[in-house]
Coordinates of N, CA and C in Angstrom, one line a residue:
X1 N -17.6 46.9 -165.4 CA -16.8 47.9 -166.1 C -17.0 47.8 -167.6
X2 N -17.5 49.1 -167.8 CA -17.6 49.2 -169.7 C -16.4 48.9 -170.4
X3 N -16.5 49.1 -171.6 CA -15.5 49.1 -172.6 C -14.7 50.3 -172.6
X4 N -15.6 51.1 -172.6 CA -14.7 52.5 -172.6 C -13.9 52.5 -171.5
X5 N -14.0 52.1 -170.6 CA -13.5 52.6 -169.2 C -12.4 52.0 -168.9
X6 N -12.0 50.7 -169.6 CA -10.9 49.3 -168.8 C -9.5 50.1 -169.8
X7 N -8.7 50.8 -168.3 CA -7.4 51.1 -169.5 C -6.8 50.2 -169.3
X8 N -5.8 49.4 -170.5 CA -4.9 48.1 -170.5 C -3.7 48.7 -170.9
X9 N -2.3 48.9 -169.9 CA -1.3 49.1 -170.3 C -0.6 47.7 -170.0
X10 N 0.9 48.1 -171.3 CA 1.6 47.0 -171.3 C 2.8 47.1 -170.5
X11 N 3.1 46.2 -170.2 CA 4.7 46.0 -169.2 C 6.1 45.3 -169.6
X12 N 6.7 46.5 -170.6 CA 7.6 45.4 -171.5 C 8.8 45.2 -170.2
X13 N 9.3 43.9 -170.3 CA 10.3 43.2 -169.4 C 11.4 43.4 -170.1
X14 N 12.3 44.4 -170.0 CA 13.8 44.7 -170.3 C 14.6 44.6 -169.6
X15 N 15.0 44.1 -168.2 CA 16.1 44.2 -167.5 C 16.7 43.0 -167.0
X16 N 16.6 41.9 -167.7 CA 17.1 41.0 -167.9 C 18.8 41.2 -168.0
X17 N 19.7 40.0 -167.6 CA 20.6 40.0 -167.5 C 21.7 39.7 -168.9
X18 N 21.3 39.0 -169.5 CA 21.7 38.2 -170.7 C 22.7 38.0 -170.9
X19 N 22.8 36.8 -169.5 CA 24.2 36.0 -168.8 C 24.3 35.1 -170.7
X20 N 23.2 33.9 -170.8 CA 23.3 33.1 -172.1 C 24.5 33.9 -173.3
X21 N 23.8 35.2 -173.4 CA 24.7 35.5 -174.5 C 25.9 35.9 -174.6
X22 N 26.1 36.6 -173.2 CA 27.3 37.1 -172.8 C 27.9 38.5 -173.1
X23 N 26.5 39.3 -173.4 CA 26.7 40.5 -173.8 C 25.3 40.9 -174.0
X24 N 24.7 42.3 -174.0 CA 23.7 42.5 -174.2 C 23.3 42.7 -175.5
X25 N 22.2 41.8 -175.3 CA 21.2 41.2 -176.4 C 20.2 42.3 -177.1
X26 N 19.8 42.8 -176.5 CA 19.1 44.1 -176.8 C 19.5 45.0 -177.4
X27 N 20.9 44.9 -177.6 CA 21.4 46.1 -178.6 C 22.0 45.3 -179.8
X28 N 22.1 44.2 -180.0 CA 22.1 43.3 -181.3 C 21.3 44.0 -182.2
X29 N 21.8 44.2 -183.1 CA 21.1 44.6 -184.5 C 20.3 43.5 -185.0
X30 N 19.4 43.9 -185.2 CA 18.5 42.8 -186.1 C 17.3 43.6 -186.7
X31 N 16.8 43.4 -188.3 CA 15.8 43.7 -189.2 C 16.2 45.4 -188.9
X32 N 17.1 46.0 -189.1 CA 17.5 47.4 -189.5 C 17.3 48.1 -188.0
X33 N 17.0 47.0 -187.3 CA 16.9 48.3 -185.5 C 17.9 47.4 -184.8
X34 N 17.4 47.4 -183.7 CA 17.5 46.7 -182.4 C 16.9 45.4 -181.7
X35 N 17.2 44.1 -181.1 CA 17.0 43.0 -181.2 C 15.5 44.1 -179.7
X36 N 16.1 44.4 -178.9 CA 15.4 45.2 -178.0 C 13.9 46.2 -178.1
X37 N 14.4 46.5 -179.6 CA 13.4 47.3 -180.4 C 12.6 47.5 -180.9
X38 N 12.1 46.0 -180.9 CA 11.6 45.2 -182.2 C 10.2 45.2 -181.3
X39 N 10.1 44.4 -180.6 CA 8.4 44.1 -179.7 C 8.0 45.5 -179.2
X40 N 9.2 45.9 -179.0 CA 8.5 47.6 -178.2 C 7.4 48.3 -179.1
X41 N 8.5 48.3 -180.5 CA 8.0 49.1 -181.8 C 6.6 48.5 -182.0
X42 N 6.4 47.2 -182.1 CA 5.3 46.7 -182.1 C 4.3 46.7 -181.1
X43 N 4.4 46.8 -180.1 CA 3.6 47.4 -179.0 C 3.2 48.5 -178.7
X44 N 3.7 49.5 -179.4 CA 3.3 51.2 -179.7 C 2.8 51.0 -180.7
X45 N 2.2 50.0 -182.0 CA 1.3 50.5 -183.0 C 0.1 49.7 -182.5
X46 N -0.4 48.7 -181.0 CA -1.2 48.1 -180.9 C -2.3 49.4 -179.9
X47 N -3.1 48.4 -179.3 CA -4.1 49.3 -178.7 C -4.5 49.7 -177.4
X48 N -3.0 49.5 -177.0 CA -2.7 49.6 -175.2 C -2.7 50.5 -175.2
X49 N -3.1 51.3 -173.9 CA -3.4 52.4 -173.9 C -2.4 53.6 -173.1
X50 N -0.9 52.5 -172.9 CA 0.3 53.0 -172.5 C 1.2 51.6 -172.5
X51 N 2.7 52.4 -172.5 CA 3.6 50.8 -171.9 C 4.4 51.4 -171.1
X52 N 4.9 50.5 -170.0 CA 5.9 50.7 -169.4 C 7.1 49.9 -169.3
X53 N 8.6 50.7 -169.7 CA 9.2 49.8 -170.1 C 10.4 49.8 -168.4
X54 N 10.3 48.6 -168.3 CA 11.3 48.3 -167.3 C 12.8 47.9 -167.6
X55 N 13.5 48.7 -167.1 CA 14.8 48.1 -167.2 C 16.0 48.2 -166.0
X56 N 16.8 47.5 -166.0 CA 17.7 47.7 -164.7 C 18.4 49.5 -164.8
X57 N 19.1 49.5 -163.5 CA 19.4 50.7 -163.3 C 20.2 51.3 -164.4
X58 N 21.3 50.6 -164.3 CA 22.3 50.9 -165.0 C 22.1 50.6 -166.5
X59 N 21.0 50.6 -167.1 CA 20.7 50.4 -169.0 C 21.0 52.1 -169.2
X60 N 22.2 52.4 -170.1 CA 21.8 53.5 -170.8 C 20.7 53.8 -171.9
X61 N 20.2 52.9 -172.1 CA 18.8 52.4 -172.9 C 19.7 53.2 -174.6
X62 N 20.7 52.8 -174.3 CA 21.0 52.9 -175.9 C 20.6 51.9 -177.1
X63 N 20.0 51.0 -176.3 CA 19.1 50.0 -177.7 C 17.6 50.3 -177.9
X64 N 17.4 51.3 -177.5 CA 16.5 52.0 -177.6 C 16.9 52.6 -179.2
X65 N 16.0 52.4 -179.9 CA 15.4 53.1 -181.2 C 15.3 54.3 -180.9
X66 N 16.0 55.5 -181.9 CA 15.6 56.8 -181.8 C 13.8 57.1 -182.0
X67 N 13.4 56.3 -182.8 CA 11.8 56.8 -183.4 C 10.9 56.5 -182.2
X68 N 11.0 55.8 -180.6 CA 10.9 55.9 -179.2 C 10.8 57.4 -178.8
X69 N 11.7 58.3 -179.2 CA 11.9 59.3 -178.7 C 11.6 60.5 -179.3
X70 N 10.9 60.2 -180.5 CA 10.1 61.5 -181.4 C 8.7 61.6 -180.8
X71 N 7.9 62.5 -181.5 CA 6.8 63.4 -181.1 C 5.6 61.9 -181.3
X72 N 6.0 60.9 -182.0 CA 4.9 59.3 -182.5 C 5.0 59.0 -181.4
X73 N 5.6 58.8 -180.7 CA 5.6 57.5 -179.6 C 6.1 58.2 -178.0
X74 N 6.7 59.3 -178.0 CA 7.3 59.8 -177.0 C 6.2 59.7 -175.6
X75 N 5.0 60.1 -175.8 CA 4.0 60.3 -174.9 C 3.6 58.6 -174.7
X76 N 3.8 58.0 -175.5 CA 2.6 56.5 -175.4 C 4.2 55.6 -174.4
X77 N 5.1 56.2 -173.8 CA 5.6 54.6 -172.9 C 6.3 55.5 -171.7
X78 N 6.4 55.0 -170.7 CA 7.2 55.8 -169.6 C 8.3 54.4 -169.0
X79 N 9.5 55.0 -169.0 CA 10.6 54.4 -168.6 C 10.7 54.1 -167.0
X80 N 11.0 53.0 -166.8 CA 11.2 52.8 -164.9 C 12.9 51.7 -164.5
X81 N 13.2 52.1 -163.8 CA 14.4 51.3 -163.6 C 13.7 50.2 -162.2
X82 N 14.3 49.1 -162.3 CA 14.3 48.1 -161.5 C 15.6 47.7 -160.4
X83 N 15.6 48.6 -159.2 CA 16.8 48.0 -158.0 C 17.5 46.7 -158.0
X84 N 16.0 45.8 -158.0 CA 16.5 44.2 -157.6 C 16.6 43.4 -158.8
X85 N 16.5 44.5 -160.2 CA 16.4 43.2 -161.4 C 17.3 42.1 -161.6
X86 N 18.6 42.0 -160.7 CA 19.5 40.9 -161.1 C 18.8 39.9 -160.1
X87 N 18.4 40.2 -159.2 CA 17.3 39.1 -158.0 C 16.5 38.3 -159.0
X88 N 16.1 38.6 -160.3 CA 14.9 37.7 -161.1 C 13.9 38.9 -161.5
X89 N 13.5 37.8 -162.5 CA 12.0 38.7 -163.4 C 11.3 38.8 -162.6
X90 N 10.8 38.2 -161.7 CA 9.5 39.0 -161.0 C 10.3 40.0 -160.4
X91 N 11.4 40.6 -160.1 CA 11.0 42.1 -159.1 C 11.0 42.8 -160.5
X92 N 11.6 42.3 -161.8 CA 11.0 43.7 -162.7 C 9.6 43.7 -163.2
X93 N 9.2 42.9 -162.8 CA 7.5 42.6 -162.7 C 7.2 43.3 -162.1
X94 N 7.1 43.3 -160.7 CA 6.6 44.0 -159.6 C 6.9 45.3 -159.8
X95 N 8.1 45.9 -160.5 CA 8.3 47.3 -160.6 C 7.2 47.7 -161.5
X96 N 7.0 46.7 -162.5 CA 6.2 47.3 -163.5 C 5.0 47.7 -163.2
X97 N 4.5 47.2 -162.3 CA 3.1 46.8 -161.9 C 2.6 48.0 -160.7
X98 N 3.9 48.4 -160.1 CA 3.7 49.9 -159.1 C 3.5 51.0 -160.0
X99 N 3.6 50.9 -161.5 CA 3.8 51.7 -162.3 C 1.9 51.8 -162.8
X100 N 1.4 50.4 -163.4 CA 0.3 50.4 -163.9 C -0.9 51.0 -162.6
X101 N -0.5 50.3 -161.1 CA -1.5 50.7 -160.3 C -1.4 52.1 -160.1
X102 N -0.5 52.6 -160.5 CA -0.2 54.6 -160.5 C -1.3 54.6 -161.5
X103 N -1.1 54.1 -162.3 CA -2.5 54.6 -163.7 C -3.7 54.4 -163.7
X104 N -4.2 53.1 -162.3 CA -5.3 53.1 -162.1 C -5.8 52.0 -163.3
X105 N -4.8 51.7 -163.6 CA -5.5 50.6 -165.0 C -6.0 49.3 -164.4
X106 N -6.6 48.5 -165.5 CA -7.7 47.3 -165.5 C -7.1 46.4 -165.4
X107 N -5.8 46.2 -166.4 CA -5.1 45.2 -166.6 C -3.8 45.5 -167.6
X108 N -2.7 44.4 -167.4 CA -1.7 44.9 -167.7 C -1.4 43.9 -168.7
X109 N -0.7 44.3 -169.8 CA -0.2 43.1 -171.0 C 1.4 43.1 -171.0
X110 N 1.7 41.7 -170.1 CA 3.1 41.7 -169.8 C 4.0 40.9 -171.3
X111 N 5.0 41.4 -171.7 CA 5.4 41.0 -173.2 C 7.1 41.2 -172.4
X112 N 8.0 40.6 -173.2 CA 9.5 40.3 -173.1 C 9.8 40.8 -174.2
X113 N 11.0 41.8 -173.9 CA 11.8 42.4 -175.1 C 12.9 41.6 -175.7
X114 N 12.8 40.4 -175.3 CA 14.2 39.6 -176.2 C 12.9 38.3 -176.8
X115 N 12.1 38.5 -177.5 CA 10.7 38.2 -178.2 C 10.2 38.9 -179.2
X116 N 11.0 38.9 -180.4 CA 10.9 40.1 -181.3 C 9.9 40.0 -181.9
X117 N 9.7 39.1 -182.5 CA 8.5 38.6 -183.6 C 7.4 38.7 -182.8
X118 N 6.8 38.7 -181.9 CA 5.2 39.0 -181.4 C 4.5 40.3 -182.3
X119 N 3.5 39.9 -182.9 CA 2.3 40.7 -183.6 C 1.9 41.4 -182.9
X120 N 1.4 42.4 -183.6 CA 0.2 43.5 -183.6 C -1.1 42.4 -183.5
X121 N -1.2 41.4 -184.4 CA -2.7 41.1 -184.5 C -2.4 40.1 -182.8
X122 N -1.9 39.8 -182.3 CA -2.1 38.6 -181.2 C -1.8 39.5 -179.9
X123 N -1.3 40.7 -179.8 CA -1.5 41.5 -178.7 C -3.1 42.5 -178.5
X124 N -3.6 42.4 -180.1 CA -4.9 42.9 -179.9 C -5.6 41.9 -179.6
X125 N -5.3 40.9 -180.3 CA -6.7 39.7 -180.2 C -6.5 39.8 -178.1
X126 N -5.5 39.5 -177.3 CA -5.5 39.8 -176.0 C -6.3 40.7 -175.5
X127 N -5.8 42.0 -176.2 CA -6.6 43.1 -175.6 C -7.9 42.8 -175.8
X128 N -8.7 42.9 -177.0 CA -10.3 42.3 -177.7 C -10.8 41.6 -176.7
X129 N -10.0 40.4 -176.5 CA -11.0 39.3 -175.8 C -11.1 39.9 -174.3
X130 N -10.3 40.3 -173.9 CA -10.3 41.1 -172.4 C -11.4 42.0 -172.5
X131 N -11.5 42.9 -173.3 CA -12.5 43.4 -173.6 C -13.9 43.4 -173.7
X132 N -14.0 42.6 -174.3 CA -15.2 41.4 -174.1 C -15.5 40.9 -173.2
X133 N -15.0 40.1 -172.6 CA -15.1 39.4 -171.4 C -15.6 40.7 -170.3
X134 N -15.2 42.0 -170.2 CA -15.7 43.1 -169.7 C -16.7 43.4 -169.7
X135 N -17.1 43.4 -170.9 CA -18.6 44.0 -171.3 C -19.6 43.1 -171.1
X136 N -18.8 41.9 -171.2 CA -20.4 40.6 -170.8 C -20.6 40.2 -169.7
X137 N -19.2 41.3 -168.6 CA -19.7 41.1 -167.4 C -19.2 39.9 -167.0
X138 N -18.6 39.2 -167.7 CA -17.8 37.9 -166.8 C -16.2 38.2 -166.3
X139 N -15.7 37.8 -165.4 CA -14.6 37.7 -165.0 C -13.6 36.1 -165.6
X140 N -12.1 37.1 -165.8 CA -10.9 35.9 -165.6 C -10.2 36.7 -165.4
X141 N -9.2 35.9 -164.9 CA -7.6 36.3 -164.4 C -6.8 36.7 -164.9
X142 N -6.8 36.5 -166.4 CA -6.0 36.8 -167.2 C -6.6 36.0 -168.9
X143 N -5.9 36.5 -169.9 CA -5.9 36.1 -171.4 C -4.4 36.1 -172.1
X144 N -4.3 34.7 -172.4 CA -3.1 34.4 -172.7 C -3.2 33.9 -174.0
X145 N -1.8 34.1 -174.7 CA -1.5 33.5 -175.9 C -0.9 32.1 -175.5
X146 N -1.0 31.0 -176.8 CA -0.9 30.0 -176.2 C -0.1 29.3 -177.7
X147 N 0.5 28.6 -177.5 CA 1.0 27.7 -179.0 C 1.5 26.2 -179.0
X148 N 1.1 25.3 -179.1 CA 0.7 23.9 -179.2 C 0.2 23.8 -177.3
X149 N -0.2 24.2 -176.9 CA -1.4 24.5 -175.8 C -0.8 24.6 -174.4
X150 N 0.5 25.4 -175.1 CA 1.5 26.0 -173.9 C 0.9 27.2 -173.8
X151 N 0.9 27.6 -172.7 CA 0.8 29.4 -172.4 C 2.2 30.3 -172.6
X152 N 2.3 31.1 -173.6 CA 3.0 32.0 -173.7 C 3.4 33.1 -173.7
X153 N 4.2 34.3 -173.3 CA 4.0 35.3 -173.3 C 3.7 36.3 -174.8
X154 N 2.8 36.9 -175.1 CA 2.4 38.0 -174.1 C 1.1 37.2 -173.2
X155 N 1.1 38.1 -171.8 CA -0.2 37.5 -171.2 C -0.6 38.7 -170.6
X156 N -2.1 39.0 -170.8 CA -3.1 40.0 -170.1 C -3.3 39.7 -169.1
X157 N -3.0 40.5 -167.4 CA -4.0 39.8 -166.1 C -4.9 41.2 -165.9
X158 N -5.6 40.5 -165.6 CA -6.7 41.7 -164.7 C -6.2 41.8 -163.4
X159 N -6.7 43.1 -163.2 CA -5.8 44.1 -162.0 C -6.2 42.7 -160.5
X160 N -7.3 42.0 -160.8 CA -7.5 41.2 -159.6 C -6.2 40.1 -159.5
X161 N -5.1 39.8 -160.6 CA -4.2 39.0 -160.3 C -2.9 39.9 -160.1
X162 N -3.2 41.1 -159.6 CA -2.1 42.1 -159.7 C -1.5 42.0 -158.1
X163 N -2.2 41.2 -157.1 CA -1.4 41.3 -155.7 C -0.9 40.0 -155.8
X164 N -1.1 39.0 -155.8 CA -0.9 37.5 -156.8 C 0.6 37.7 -157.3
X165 N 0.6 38.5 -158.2 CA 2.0 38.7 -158.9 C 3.1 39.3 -158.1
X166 N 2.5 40.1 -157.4 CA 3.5 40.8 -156.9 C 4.3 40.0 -156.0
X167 N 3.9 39.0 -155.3 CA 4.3 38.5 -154.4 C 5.2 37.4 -155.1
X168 N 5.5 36.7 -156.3 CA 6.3 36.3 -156.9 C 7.7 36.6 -156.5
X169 N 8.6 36.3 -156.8 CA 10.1 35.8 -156.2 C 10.9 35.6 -157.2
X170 N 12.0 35.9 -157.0 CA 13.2 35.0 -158.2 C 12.8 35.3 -159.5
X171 N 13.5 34.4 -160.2 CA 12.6 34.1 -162.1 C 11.9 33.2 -162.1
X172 N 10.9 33.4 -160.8 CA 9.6 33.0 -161.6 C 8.8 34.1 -162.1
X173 N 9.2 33.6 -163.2 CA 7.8 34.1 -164.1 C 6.1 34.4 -164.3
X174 N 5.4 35.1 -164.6 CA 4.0 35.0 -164.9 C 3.4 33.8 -165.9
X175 N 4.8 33.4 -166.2 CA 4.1 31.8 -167.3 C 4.0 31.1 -166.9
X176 N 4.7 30.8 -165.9 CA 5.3 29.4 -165.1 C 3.7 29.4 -163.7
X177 N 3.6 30.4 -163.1 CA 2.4 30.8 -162.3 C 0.8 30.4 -163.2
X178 N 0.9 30.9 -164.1 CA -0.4 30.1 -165.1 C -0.6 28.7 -164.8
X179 N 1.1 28.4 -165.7 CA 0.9 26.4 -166.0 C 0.9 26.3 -164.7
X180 N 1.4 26.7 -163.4 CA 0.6 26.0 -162.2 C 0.1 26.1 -161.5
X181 N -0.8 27.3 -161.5 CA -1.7 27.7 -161.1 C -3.1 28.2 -161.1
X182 N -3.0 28.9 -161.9 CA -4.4 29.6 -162.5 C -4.8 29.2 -164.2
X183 N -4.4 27.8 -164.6 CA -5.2 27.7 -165.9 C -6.5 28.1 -166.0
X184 N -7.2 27.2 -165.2 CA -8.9 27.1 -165.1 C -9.3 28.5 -165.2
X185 N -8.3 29.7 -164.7 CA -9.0 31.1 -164.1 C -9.3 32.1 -165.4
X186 N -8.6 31.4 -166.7 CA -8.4 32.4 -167.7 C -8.7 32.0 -168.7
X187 N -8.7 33.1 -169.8 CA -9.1 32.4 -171.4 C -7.8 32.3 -172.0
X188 N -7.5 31.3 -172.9 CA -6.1 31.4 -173.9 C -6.9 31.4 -175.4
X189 N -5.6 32.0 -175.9 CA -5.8 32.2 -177.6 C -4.6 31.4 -178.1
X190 N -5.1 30.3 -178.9 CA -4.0 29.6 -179.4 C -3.8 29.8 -181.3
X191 N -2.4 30.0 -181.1 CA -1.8 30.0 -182.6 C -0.8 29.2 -183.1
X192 N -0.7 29.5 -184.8 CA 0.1 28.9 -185.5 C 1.4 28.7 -185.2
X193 N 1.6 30.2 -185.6 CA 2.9 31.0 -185.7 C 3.6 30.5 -184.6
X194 N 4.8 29.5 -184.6 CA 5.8 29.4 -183.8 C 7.4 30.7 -183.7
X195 N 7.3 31.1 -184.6 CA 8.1 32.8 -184.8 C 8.0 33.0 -184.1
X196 N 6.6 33.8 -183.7 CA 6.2 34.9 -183.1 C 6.3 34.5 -181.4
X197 N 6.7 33.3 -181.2 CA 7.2 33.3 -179.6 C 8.4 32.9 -179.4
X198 N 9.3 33.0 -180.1 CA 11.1 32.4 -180.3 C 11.1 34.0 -178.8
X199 N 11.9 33.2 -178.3 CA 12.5 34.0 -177.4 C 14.4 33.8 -177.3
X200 N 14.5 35.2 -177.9 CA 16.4 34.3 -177.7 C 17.1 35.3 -176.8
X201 N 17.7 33.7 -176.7 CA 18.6 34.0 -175.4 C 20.5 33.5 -175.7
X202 N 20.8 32.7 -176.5 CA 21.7 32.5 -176.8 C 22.6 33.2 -178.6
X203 N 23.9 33.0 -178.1 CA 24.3 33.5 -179.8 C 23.9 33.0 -181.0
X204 N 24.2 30.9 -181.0 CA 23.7 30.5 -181.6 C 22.0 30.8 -182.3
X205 N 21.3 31.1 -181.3 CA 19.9 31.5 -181.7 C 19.6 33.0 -182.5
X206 N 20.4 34.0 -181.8 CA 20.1 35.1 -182.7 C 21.0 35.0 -184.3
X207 N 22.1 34.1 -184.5 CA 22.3 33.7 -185.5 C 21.5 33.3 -186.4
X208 N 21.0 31.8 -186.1 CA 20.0 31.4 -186.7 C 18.7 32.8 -187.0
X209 N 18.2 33.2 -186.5 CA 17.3 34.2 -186.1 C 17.8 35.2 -187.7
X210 N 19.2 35.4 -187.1 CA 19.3 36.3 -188.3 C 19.3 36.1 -189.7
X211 N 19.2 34.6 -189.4 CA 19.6 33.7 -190.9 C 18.2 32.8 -191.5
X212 N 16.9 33.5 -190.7 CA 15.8 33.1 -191.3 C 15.3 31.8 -190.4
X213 N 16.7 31.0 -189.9 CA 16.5 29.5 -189.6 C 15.6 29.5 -188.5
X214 N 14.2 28.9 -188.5 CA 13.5 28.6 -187.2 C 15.0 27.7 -186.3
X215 N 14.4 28.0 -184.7 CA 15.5 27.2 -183.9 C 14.4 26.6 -182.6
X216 N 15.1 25.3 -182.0 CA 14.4 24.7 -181.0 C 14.9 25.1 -180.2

């Protein structure tokens, strides 16, 4: 499969419970939007070629950004709710994923919406190298970002690790499936930026977060 041909949509992971915080996290204000807002926004200026955002049933998706819903971005993401999302991340995985094989896509770029700081440049460099790896006619399972030579999300799989995933359970995760399973199968991109993978989940942390302070 050519370049032209491999569509890569993304599968932002919204329906998380956000027991740690004790209130939902996703509608925390943070940098003049939404804690929720923030990776989406960034994921509609990259070079996916759709997203789909998952969230449990009951989200009135009021941390949703109005500028989501204008004439810029209104066509580039389609919204899905998740039945089993309090069961664990993988069934809002799997929902997402009924969504991407509706589109006939190549591969999917799975990213977490409580992960604000993720780039435009490291969601492309994913897409690129996938890309690549297309055109030269080699196969992998996936292209991950990686930071002190952990695999992190965001991560690209090709549609061949799309029945693989599905079958996932509970909150296991697509990271956790990598580190134990499919390293060898894939390419990783490793970086600096420890930011750009803070994933928060506690008050303490979006504090810090709001206060500049990196947090362990």
């Amino acid at each position: 499969m050519k370049m032209q041909d491999s569509k890569i949509v993304g599968i932002y992971l919204a329906a998380g419970k956000s027991s740690r915080m004790g209130e939902n996290k996703l509608l925390l204000p943070l940098k003049n939007t939404t804690l929720g807002s923030l990776a989406l926004n960034t994921a509609l200026t990259t070079n996916l070629d759709h997203i789909v955002v998952v969230t449990k049933e009951e989200d009135p998706l009021d941390w949703l950004d109005y500028i989501f819903f204008t004439s810029l971005f209104v066509k580039r993401w389609t919204h899905v709710t998740c039945a089993e999302a309090k069961e664990g991340q993988a069934y809002s995985l799997r929902r997402g994923l009924q969504e991407v094989n509706a589109m006939k896509a190549e591969a999917a770029l799975v990213f977490l919406a409580d992960q604000p700081f993720v780039t435009v440049r490291i969601m492309n460099n994913l897409i690129s190298r996938y890309r690549t790896i297309l055109n030269e006619g080699r196969e992998r399972d996936f292209v991950a970002a990686s930071f002190k030579g952990i695999v992190r999300p965001p991560i690209l799989f090709s549609r061949n690790m799309f029945p693989t995933l599905e079958k996932l359970e509970g909150d296991m995760g697509a990271r956790k499936l990598i580190r134990k399973s499919f390293i060898g199968n894939g390419d990783t991109i490793e970086y600096e930026d420890e930011r750009a993978f803070f994933d928060i989940d506690t008050r303490e942390e979006y504090e810090q977060v709001k206060e500049g302070i990196p947090y362990k």
